[in-house]
Tab-separated table of C-alpha atoms in Angstrom:
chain	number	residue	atom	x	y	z
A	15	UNK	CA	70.172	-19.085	-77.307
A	16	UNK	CA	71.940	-22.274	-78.508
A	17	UNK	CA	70.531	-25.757	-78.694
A	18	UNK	CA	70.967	-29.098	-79.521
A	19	UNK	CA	68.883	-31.426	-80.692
A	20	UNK	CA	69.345	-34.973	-80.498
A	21	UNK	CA	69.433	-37.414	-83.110
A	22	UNK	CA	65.943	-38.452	-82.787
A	23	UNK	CA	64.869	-34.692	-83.119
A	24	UNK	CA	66.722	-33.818	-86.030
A	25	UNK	CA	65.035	-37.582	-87.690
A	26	UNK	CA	61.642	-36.553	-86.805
A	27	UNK	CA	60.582	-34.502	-89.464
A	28	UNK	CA	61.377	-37.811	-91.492
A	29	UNK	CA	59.297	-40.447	-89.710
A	30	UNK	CA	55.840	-41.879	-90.260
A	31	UNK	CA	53.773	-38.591	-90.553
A	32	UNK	CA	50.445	-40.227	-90.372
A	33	UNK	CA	50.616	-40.754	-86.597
A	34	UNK	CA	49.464	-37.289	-84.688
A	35	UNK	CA	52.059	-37.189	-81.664
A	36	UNK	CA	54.839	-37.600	-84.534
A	37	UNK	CA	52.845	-34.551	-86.972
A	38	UNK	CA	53.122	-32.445	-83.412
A	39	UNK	CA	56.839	-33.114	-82.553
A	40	UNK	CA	57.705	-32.539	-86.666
A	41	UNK	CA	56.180	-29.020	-86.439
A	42	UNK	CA	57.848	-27.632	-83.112
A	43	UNK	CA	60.781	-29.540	-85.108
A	44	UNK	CA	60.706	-27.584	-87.818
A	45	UNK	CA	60.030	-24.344	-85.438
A	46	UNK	CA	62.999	-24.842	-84.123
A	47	UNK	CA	64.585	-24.915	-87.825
A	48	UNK	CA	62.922	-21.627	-88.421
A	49	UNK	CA	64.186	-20.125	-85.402
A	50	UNK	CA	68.101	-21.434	-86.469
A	51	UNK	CA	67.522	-20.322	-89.997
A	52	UNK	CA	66.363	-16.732	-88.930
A	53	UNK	CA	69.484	-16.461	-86.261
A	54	UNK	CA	67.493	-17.091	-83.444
A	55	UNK	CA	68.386	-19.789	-82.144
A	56	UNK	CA	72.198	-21.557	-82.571
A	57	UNK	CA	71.986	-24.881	-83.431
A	58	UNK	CA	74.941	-26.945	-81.892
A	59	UNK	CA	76.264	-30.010	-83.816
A	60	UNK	CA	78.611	-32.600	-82.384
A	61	UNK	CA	81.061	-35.429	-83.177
A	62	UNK	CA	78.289	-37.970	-81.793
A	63	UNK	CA	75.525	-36.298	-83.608
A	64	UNK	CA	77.636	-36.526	-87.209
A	65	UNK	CA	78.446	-40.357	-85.995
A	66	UNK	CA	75.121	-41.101	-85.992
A	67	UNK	CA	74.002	-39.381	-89.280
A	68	UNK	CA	76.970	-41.437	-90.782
A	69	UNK	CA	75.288	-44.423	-89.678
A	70	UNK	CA	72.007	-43.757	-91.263
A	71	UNK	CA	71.435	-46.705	-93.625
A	72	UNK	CA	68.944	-44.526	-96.053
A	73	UNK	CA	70.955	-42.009	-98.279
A	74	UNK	CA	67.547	-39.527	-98.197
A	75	UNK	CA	66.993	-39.666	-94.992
A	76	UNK	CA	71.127	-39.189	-94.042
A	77	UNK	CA	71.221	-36.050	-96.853
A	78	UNK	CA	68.559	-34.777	-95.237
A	79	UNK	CA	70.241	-34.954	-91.766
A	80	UNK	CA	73.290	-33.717	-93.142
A	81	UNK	CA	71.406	-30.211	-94.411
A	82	UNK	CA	70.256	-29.581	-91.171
A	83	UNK	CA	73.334	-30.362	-88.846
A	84	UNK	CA	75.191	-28.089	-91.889
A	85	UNK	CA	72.625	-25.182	-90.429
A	86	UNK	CA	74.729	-25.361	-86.943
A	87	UNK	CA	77.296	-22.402	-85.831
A	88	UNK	CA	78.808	-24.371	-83.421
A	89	UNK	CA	80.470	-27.575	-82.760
A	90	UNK	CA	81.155	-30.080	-79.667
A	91	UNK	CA	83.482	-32.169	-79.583
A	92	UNK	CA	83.905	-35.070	-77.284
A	93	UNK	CA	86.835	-34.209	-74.264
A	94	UNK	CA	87.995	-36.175	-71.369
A	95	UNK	CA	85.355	-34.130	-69.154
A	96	UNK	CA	82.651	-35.561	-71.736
A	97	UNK	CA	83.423	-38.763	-71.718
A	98	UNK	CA	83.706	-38.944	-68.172
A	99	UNK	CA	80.018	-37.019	-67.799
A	100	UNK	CA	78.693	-39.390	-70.231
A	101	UNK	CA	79.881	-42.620	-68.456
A	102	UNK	CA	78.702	-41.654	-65.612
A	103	UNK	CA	75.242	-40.898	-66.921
A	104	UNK	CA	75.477	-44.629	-68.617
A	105	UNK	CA	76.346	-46.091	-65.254
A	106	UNK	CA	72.879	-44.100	-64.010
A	107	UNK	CA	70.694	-46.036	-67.105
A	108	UNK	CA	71.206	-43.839	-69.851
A	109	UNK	CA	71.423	-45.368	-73.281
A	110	UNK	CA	75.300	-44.783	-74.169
A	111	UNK	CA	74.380	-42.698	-77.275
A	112	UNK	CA	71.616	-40.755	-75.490
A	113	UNK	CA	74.444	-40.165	-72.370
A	114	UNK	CA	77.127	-39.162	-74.951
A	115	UNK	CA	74.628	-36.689	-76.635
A	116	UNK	CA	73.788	-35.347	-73.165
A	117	UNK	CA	77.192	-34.960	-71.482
A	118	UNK	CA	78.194	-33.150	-75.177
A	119	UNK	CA	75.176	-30.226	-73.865
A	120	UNK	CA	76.019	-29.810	-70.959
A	121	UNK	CA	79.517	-29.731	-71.366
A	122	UNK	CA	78.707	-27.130	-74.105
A	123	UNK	CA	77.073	-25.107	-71.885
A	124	UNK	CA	73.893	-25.127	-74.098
A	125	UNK	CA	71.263	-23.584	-73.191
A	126	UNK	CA	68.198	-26.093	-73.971
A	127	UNK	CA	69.135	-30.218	-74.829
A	128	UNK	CA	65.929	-31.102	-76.706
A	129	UNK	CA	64.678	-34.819	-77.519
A	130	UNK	CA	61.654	-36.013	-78.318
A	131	UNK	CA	62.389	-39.388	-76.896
A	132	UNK	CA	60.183	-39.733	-73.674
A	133	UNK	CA	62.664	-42.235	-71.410
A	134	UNK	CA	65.729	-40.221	-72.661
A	135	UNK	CA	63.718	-36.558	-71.474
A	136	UNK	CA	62.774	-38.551	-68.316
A	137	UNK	CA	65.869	-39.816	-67.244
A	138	UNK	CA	67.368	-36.936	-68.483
A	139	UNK	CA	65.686	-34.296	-66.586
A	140	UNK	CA	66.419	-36.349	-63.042
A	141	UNK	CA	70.097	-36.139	-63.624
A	142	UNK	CA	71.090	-33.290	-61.155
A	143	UNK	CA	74.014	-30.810	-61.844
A	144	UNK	CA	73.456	-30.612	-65.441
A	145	UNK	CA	74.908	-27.292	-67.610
A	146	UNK	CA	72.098	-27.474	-69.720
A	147	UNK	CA	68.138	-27.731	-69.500
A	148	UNK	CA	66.192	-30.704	-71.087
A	149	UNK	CA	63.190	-30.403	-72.890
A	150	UNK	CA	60.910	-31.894	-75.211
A	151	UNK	CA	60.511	-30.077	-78.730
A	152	UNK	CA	57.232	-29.231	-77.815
A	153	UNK	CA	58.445	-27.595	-74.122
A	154	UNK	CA	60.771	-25.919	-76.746
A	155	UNK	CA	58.913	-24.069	-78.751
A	156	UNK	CA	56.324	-22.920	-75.775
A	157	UNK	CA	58.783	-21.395	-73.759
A	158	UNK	CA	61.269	-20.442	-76.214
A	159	UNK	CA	59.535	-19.693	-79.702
A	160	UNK	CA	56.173	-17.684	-78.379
C-alpha cells in the first residue's frame, strides 16, 4: 500500500501536544510511521513535500521532517499532468500547496492521500475523478492498520 502524507501530517507529531484532537492525530501519525518502518506501508515523498520542509523556519522541527520523508521508497515529482491537475483543483478552492500535494497522489497513483487538515480532507474528498483516496490519519489507521 503506498501513501502520502501531507505536510501537515508529517508536522503533527511536532505540534502542541497538550491539546487532545492533536495527541489523537500524533498517534495514528506515528502508526502510520510504524507501518512504513516495518514495510507495510510505502511512504511517498515529493518535490512539493521537500519544498515545504525546506521552508520550515525551525532547524528541529525541519531535521525532524527530513528523517521521516528520508523513510519514503518512492518519489513524485511534479509533470505537466500535475500541474495541470493541481490548477485545476486551485481554480475549485483548494489552497495551491494543498492542490499541488493532491494532484502529486493522485497522479502517483497512491493508494490513500492522508491530511489531517479538516477543509483540505473536505474539499478534498468532493473532488471527483481522483487516482487516489483521501483520508484523515485517523480514517487511516482504522481501515488500514487494524
Amino acid at each position: 500500500m503506498r501513501v502520502y502524507l501531507d505536510s501537515c501530517s508529517l508536522q503533527r507529531p511536532l505540534d502542541d501536544q497538550t491539546q487532545p484532537r492533536i495527541r489523537v492525530e500524533t498517534e495514528a501519525v506515528l502508526a502510520i510511521l510504524a507501518a512504513v518502518q516495518f514495510g507495510d506501508i510505502v511512504l511517498v515523498n515529493s518535490e512539493a513535500l521537500e519544498y515545504e520542509m525546506r521552508r520550515i523556519p525551525d532547524d528541529q522541527r525541519r531535521n525532524e521532517v527530513a528523517a521521516i520523508l528520508a523513510l519514503s521508497k518512492e518519489y513524485a515529482e511534479v509533470t505537466d499532468e500535475a500541474e495541470k491537475l493541481a490548477e485545476s483543483f486551485e481554480n475549485r478552492g483548494i489552497h495551491p500547496m494543498d492542490a499541488v500535494h493532491l494532484a502529486l497522489a493522485s497522479t502517483a497513483k497512491v493508494d490513500f492521500f492522508t491530511t489531517c487538515d479538516d477543509r483540505l480532507l473536505r474539499k478534498a474528498k468532493a473532488e471527483s475523478g481522483l487516482d487516489c483516496k483521501v483520508v484523515s490519519a485517523l480514517a487511516l489507521v482504522s481501515e488500514v492498520l487494524q
